[in-house]
Short mmCIF file of C-alpha atoms and ligand atoms in Angstrom, two decimals:
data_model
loop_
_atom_site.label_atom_id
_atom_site.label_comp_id
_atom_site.label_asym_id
_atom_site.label_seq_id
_atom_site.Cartn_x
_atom_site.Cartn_y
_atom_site.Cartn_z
CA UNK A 1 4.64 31.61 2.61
CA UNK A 2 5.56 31.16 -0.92
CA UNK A 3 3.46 29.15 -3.15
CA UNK A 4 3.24 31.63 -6.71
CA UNK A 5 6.39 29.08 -8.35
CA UNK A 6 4.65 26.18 -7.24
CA UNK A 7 1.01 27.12 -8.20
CA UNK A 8 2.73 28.63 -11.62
CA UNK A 9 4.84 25.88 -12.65
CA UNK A 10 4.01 22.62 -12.12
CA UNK A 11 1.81 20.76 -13.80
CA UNK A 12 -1.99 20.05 -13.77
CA UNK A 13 -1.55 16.98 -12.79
CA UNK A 14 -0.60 17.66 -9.08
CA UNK A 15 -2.97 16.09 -6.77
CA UNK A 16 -1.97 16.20 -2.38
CA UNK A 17 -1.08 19.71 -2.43
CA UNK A 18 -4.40 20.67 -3.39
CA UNK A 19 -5.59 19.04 -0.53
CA UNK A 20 -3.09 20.07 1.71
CA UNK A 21 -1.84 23.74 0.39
CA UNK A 22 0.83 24.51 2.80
CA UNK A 23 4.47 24.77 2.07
CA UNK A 24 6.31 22.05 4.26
CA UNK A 25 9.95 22.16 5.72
CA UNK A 26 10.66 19.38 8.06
CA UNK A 27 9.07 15.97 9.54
CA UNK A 28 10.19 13.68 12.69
CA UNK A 29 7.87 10.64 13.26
CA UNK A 30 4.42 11.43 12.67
CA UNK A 31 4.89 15.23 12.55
CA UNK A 32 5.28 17.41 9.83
CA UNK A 33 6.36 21.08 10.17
CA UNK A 34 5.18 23.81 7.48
CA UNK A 35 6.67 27.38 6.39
CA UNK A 36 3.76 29.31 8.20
CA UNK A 37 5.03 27.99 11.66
CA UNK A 38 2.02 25.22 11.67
CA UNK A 39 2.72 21.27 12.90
CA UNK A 40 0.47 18.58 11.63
CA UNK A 41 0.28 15.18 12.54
CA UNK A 42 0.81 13.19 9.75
CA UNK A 43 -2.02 10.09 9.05
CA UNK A 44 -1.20 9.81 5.73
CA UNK A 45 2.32 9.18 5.82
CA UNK A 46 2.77 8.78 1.85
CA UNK A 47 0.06 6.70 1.27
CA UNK A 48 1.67 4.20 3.14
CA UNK A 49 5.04 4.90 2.09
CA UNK A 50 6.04 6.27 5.92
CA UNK A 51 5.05 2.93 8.19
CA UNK A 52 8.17 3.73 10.57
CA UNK A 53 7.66 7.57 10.27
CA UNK A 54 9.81 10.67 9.12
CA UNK A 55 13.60 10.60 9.55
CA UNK A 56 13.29 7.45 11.25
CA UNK A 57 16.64 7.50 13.51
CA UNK A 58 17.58 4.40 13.47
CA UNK A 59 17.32 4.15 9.82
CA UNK A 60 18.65 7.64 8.91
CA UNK A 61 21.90 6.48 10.87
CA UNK A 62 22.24 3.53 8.64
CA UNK A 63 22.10 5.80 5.51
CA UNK A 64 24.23 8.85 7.05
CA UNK A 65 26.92 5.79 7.70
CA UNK A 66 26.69 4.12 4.54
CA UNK A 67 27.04 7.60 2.87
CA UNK A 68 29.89 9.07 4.59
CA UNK A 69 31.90 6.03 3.90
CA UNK A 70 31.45 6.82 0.29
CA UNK A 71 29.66 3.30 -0.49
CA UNK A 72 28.38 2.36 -3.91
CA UNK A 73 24.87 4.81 -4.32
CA UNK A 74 24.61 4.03 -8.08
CA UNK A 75 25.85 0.76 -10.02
CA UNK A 76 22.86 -0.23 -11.90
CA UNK A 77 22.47 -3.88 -11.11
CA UNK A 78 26.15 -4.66 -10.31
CA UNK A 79 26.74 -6.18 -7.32
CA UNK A 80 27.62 -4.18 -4.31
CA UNK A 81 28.05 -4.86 -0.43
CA UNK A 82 24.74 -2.68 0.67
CA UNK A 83 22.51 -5.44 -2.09
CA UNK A 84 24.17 -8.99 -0.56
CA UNK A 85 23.45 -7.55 3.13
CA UNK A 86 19.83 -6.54 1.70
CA UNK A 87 19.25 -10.17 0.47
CA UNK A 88 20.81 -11.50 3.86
CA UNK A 89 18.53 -9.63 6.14
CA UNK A 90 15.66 -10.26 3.76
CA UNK A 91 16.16 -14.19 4.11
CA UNK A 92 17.04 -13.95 7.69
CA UNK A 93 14.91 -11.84 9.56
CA UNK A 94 11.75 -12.22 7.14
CA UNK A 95 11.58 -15.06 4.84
CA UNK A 96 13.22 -17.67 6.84
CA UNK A 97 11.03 -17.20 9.93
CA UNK A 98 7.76 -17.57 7.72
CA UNK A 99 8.78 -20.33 6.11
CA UNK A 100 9.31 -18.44 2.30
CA UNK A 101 11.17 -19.07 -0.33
CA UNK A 102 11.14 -16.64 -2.90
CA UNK A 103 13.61 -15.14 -5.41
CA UNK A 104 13.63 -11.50 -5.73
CA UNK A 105 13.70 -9.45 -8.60
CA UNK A 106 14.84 -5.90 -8.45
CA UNK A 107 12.68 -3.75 -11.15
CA UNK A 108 12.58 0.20 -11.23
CA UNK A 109 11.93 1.76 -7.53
CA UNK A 110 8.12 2.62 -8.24
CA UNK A 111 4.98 0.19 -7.36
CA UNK A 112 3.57 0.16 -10.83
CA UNK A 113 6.94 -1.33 -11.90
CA UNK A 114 7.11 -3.68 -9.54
CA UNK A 115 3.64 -4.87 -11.04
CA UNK A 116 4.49 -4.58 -14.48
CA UNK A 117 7.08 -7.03 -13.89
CA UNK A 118 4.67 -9.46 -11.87
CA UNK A 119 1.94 -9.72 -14.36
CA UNK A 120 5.23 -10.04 -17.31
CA UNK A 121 6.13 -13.19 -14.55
CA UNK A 122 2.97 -14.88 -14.90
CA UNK A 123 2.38 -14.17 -17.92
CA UNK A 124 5.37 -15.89 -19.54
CA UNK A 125 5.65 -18.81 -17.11
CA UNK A 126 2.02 -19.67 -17.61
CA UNK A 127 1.82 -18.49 -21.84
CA UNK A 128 -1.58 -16.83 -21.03
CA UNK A 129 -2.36 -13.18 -21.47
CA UNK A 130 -4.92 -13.04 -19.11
CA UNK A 131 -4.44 -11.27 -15.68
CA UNK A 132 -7.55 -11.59 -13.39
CA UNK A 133 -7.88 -8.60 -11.46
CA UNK A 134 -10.66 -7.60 -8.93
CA UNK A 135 -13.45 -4.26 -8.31
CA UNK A 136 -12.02 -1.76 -6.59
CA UNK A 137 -8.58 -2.73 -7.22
CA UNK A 138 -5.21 -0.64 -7.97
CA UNK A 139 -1.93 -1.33 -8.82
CA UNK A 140 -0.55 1.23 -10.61
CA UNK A 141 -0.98 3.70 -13.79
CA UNK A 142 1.61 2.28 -16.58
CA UNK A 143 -0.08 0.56 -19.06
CA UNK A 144 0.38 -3.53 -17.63
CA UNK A 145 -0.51 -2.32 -14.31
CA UNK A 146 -3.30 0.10 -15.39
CA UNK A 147 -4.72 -3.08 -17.30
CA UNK A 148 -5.58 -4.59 -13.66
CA UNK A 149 -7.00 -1.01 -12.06
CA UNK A 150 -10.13 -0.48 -11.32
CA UNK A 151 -10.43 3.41 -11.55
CA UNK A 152 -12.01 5.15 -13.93
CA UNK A 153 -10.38 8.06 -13.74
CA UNK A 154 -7.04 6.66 -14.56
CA UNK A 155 -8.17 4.31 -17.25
CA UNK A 156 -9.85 7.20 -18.83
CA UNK A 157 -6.40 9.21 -18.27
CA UNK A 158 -4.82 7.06 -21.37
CA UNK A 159 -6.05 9.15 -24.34
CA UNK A 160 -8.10 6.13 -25.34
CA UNK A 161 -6.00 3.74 -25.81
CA UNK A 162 -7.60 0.24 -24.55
CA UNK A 163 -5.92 -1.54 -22.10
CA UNK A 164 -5.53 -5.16 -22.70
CA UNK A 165 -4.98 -8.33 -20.57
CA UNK A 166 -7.15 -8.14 -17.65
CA UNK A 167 -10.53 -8.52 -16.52
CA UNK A 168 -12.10 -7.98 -13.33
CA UNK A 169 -14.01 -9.83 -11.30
CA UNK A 170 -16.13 -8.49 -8.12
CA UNK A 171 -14.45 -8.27 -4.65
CA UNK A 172 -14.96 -9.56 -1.42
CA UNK A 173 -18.22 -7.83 -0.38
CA UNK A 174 -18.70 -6.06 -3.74
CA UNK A 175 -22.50 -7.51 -4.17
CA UNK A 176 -23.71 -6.61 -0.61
CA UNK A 177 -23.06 -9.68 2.08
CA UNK A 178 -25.36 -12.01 0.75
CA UNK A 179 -23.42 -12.74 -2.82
CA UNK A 180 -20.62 -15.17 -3.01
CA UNK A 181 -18.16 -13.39 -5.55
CA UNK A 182 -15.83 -16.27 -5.90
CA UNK A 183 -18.87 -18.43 -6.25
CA UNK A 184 -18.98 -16.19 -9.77
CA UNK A 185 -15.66 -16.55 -10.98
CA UNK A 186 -15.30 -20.27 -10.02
CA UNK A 187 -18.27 -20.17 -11.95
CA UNK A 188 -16.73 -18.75 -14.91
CA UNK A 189 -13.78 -20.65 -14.90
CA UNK A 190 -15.22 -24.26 -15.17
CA UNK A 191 -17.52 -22.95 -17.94
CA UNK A 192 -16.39 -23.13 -21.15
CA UNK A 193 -18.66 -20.78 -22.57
CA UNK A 194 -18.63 -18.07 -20.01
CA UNK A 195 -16.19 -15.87 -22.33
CA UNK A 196 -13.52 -15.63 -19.72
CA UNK A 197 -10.14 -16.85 -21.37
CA UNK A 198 -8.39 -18.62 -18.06
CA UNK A 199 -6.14 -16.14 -16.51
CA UNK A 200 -2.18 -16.61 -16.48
CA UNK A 201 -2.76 -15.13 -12.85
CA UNK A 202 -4.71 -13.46 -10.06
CA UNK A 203 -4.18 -10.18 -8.71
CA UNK A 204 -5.18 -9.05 -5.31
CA UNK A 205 -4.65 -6.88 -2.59
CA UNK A 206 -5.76 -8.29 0.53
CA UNK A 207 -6.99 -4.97 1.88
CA UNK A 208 -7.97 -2.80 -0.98
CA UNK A 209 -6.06 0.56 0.18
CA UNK A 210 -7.01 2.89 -2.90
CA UNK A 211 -9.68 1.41 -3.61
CA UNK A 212 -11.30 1.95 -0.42
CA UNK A 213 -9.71 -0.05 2.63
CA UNK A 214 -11.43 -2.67 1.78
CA UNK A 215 -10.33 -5.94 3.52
CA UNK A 216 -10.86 -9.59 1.95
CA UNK A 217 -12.21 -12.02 5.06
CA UNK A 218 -9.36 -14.43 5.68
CA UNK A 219 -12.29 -17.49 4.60
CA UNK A 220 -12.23 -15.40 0.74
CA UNK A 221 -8.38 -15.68 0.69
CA UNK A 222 -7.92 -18.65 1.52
CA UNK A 223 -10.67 -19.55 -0.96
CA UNK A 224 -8.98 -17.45 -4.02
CA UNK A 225 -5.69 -19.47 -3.20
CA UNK A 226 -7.60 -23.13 -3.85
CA UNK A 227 -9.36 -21.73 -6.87
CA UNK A 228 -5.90 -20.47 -8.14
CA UNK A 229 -4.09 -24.00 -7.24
CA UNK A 230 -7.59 -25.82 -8.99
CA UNK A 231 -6.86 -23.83 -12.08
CA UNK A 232 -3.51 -23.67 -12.52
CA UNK A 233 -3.74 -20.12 -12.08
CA UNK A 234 -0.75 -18.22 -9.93
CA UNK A 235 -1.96 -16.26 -7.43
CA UNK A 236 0.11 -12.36 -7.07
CA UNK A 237 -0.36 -10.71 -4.00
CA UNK A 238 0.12 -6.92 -4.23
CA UNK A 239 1.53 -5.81 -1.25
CA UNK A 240 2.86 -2.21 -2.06
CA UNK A 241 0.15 -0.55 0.12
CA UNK A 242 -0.82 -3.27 2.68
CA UNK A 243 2.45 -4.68 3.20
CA UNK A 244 5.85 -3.82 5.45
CA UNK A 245 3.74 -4.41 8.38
CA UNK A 246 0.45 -2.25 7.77
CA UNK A 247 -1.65 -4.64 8.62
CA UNK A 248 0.00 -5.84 11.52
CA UNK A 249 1.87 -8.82 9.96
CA UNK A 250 4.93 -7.90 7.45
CA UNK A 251 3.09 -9.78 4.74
CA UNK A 252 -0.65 -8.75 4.36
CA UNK A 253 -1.47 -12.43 3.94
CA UNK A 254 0.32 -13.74 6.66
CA UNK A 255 -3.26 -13.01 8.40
CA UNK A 256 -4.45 -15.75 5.91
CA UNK A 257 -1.43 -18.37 6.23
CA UNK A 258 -1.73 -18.46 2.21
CA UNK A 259 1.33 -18.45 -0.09
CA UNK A 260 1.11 -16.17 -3.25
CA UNK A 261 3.30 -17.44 -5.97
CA UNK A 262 4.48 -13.81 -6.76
CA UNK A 263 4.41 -10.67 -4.06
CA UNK A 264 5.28 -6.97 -5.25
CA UNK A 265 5.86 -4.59 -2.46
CA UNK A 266 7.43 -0.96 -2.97
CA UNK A 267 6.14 2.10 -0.83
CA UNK A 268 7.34 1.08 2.77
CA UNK A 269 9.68 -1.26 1.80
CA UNK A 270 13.04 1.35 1.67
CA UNK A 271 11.43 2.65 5.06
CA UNK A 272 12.75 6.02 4.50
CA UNK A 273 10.69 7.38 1.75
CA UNK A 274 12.84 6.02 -0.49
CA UNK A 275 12.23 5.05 -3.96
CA UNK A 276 12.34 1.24 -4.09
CA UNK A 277 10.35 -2.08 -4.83
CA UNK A 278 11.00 -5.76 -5.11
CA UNK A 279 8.80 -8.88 -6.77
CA UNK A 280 9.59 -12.13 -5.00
CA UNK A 281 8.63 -15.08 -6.86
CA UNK A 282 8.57 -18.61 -6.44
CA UNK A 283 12.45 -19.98 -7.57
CA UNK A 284 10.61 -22.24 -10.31
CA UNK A 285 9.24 -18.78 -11.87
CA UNK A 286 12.27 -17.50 -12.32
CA UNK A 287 12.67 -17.84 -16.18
CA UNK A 288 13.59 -14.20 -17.38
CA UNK A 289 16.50 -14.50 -19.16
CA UNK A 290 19.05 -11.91 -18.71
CA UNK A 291 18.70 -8.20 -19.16
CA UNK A 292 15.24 -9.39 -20.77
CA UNK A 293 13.67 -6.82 -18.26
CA UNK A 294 15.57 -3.72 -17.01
CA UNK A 295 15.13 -0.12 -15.75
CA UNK A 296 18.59 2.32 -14.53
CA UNK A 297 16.89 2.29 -11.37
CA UNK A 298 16.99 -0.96 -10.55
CA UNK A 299 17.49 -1.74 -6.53
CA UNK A 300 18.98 1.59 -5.23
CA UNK A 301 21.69 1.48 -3.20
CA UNK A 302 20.33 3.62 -0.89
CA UNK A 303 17.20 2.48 -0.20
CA UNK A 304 18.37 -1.34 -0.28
CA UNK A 305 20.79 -0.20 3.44
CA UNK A 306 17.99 1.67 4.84
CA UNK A 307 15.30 -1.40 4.09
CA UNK A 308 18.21 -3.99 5.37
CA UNK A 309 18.56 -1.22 8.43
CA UNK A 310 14.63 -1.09 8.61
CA UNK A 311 14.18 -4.84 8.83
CA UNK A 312 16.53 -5.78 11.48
CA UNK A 313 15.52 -2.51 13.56
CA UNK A 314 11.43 -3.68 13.63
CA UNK A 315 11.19 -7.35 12.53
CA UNK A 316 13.56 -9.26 14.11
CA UNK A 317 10.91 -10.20 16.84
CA UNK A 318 7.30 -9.84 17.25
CA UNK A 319 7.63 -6.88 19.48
CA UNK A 320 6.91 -4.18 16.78
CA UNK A 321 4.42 -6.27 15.11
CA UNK A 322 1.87 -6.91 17.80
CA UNK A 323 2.33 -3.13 18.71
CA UNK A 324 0.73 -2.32 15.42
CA UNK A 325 -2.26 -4.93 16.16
CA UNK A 326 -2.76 -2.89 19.49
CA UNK A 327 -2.71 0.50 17.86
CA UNK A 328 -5.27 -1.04 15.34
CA UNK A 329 -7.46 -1.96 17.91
CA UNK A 330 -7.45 1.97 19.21
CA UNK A 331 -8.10 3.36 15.83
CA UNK A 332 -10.59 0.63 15.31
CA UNK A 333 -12.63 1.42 18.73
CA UNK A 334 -11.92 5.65 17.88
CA UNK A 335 -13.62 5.33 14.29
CA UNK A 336 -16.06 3.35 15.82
CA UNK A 337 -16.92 5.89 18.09
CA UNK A 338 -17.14 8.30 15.31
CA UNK A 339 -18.98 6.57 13.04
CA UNK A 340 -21.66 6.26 15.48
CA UNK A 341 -21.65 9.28 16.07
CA UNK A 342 -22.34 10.37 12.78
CA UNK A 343 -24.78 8.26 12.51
CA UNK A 344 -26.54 9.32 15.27
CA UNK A 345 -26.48 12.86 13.36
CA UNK A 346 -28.20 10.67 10.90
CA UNK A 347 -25.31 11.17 8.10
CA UNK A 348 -24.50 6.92 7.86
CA UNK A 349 -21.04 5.92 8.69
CA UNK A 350 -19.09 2.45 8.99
CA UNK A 351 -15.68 1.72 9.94
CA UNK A 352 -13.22 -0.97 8.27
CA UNK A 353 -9.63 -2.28 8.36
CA UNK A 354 -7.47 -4.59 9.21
CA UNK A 355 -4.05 -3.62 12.01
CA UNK A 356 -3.07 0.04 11.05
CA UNK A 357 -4.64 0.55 7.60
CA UNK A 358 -8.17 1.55 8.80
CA UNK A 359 -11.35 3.42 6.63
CA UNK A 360 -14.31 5.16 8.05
CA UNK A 361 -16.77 5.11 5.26
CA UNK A 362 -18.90 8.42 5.36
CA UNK A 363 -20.80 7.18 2.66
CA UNK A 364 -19.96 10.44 0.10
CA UNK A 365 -16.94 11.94 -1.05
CA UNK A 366 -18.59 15.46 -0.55
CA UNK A 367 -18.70 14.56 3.50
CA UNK A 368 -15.37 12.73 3.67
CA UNK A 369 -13.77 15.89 2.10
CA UNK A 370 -15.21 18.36 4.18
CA UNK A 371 -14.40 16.10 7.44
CA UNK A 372 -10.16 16.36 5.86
CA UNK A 373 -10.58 19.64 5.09
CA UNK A 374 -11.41 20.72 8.73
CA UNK A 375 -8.49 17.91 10.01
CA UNK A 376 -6.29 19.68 7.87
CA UNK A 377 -7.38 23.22 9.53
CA UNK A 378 -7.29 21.67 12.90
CA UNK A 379 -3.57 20.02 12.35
CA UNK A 380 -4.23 16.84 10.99
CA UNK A 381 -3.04 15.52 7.41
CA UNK A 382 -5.51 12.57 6.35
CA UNK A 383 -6.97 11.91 2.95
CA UNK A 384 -9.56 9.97 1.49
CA UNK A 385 -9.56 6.53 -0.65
CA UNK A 386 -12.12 4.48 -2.30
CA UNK A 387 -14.54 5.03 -5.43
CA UNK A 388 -16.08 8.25 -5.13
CA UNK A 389 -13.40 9.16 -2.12
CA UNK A 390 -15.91 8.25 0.79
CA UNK A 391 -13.45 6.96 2.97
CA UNK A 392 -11.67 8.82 5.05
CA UNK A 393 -8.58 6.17 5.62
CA UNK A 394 -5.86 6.27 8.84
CA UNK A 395 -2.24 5.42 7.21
CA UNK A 396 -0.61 6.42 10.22
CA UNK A 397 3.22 5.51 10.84
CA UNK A 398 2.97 2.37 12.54
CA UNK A 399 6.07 3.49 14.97
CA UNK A 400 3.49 6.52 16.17
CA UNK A 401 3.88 7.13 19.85
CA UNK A 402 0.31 6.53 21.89
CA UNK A 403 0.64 10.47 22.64
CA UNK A 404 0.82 11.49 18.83
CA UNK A 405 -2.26 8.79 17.95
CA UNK A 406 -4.63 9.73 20.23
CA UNK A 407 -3.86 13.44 19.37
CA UNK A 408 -4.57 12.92 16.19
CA UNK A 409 -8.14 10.61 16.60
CA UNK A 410 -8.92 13.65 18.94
CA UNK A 411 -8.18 16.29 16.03
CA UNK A 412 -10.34 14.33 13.43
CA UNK A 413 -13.51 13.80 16.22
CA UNK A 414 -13.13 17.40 17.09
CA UNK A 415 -13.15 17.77 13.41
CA UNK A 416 -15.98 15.80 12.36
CA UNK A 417 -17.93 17.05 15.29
CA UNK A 418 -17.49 20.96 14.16
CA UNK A 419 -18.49 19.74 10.38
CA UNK A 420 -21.86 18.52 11.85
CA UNK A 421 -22.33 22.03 14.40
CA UNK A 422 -21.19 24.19 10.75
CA UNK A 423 -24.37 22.31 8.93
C1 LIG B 24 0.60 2.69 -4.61
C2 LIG B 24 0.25 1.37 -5.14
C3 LIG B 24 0.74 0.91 -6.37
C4 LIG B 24 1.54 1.78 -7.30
O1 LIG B 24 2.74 2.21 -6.76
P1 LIG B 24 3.48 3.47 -7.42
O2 LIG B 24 4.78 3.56 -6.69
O3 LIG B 24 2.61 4.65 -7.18
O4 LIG B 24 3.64 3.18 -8.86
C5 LIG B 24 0.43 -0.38 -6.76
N1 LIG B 24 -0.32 -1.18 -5.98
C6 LIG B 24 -0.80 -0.77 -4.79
C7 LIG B 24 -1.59 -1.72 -3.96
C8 LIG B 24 -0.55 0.53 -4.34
O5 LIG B 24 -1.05 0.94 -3.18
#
């Protein structure tokens, strides 16, 4: 296996393969293939950016189609055939049926820009600067976005610069059980002296996936939505992570029967891997005028036929949905089973989540990385999330066959069980 280009050559800044330093060739569902002959089972799945797997059939014969009849792949924001049947099967098979009504902006294919453009939404329909953001949070590294993360690591990352137009307020849970966070920023908002300018809007991700998998109780959502509508605040769900059905509903806050003003969601949303994101917005927010925000990338042909082809494949019933909610409650029970386990061993361990996007917290980073490290040895790809990476956190396709699952929560209890005989 050759890695000397790839250690030589790229940057620095490379993060995954130094967690996973293997060469890889090819990937079908929720297995990956490497140069040295090795399979691993894939429970990262891009951060997210996998939920119906590698090479997803269905969807790859959508794309191989739409190619080989030579249709539009680049036409910056003209109109083409492959964006009206994207909008159609957008209203149809998901807006419609939840009873949404949103107007969707195409920005460049990455999260953060899909963000940048929310918070540029809000602030300009509301003439605030403010963007109330929460602990724990992320939504991206470009400047806006990086304004409303949490992590230190990127914020540090700028050179100095200071970011400017958000301020954070603590999560759900982020004061132990006992402290009611939105008590504190309802708090601060009816106070005039409390030094917190009233935000054009709130961001949130209703399970925190970088941050931690750290998911809001449906009672604190539905909470943040009747501070927002007290305050005249708009309420932006971030989505990139959580949404396309990770959490067992295609909207994260479906769980919550809330209605954000804005949604961004990008990583899932092609459901091939490709580059792609969207910001739907309540009509009335609409106010850009044209060209006023733009990017060459904006809604690629490519990845608008595979989401359309993605959409009507899993959504247009409940069948794929509740499938997730049952796989959640396997990984659930599994991680369970681990974490007592290891606590048993008297190393403290929790488990967290909401449908497929599940966390054991292992308490330290130095423990979670050991645990990946031996999954990784043993076959399994799964990384860590949260502040000081203590979470070990299941992203695993949500199409993943029961065989391939349970394979995998075997691999990472074998796993965690040979960390504990190696101490
Ligand atoms: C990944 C992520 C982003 C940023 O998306 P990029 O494509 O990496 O820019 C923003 N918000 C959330 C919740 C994410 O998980």
């Amino acid at each position: 296996m050759q890695t000397e280009i790839l250690e030589r050559m790229e940057s620095e800044v490379r993060t995954y393969s130094r967690s996973f330093p293997t060469v890889f060739t090819e990937a079908k569902g929720a297995r990956l293939h490497s140069e040295d002959g090795k399979q691993y089972i894939d429970f990262l799945a891009g951060a997210g950016t996998l939920n119906y797997g590698h090479n997803n059939p269905h969807i790859k014969q959508a794309l191989v189609d739409y190619i080989a009849s030579d249709g539009i792949v680049h036409g910056l924001d003209m109109w083409s055939k492959a964006k009206r049947e994207y909008l159609e099967t957008l209203e149809e098979v998901i807006l419609k049926p939840r009873g949404l009504n949103y107007k969707v902006q195409l920005p460049g294919p990455t999260g953060t820009n899909a963000v940048e453009a929310a918070i540029r939404i809000a602030r300009n329909a509301k003439g605030r600067h403010n963007i109330v953001a929460f602990t724990n949070g992320f939504h991206g590294v470009t400047m806006g976005a990086l304004a409303t993360t949490g992590n230190r690591k990127f914020r540090e990352a700028t050179g100095g610069i200071p970011m400017q137009g958000g301020s954070f307020m603590p999560f759900d849970g982020y004061m132990g059980e006992d402290t009611d966070t939105l008590g504190y920023f309802e708090k601060l908002l009816g106070d005039n002296s409390s030094g917190l300018d009233i935000p054009a809007a709130v961001i949130v991700e209703t399970v925190q996936g970088e941050g931690g998998i750290n998911p809001a109780s449906i009672p604190w959502l539905q909470r943040l939505e009747k501070i927002c509508r007290a305050h005249d605040i708009l309420l932006i769900v971030d989505d990139i992570q959580a949404g396309c059905g990770r959490t067992g509903k295609f909207f994260s806050f479906e769980h919550a029967d809330i209605h954000p003003d804005i949604v961004t969601n990008s990583k899932s949303l092609s459901g091939y891997g490709l580059p792609f994101a969207h910001v739907l917005m309540r009509p009335e927010l609409d106010i850009w005028k044209p060209g006023q925000y733009n990017g060459t990338f904006r809604g690629f042909s490519l990845a608008l036929v595979t989401a359309a082809a993605a959409m009507r494949h899993f959504w247009s019933d409940d069948t794929f949905e509740r499938d997730v909610q049952r796989k959640g409650g396997v990984v659930e029970e599994r991680f369970q089973k681990i974490a007592t386990f290891m606590t048993e061993q008297g190393h403290k361990a929790s488990e967290r989540g909401r449908g497929l996007m599940r966390g054991l917290d292992v308490v330290d980073g130095d423990m979670a990385d050991k645990i990946t490290a031996q999954a990784f040895k043993n076959g399994l790809i799964i990384e860590t999330s949260g502040h000081s990476g203590q979470v070990v956190k299941c992203l695993c396709p949500l199409s993943i066959s029961d065989e391939d699952l349970n394979e995998g929560l075997d691999i990472l209890e074998r796993s965690v069980k040979e960390v504990f005989s190696q101490a």
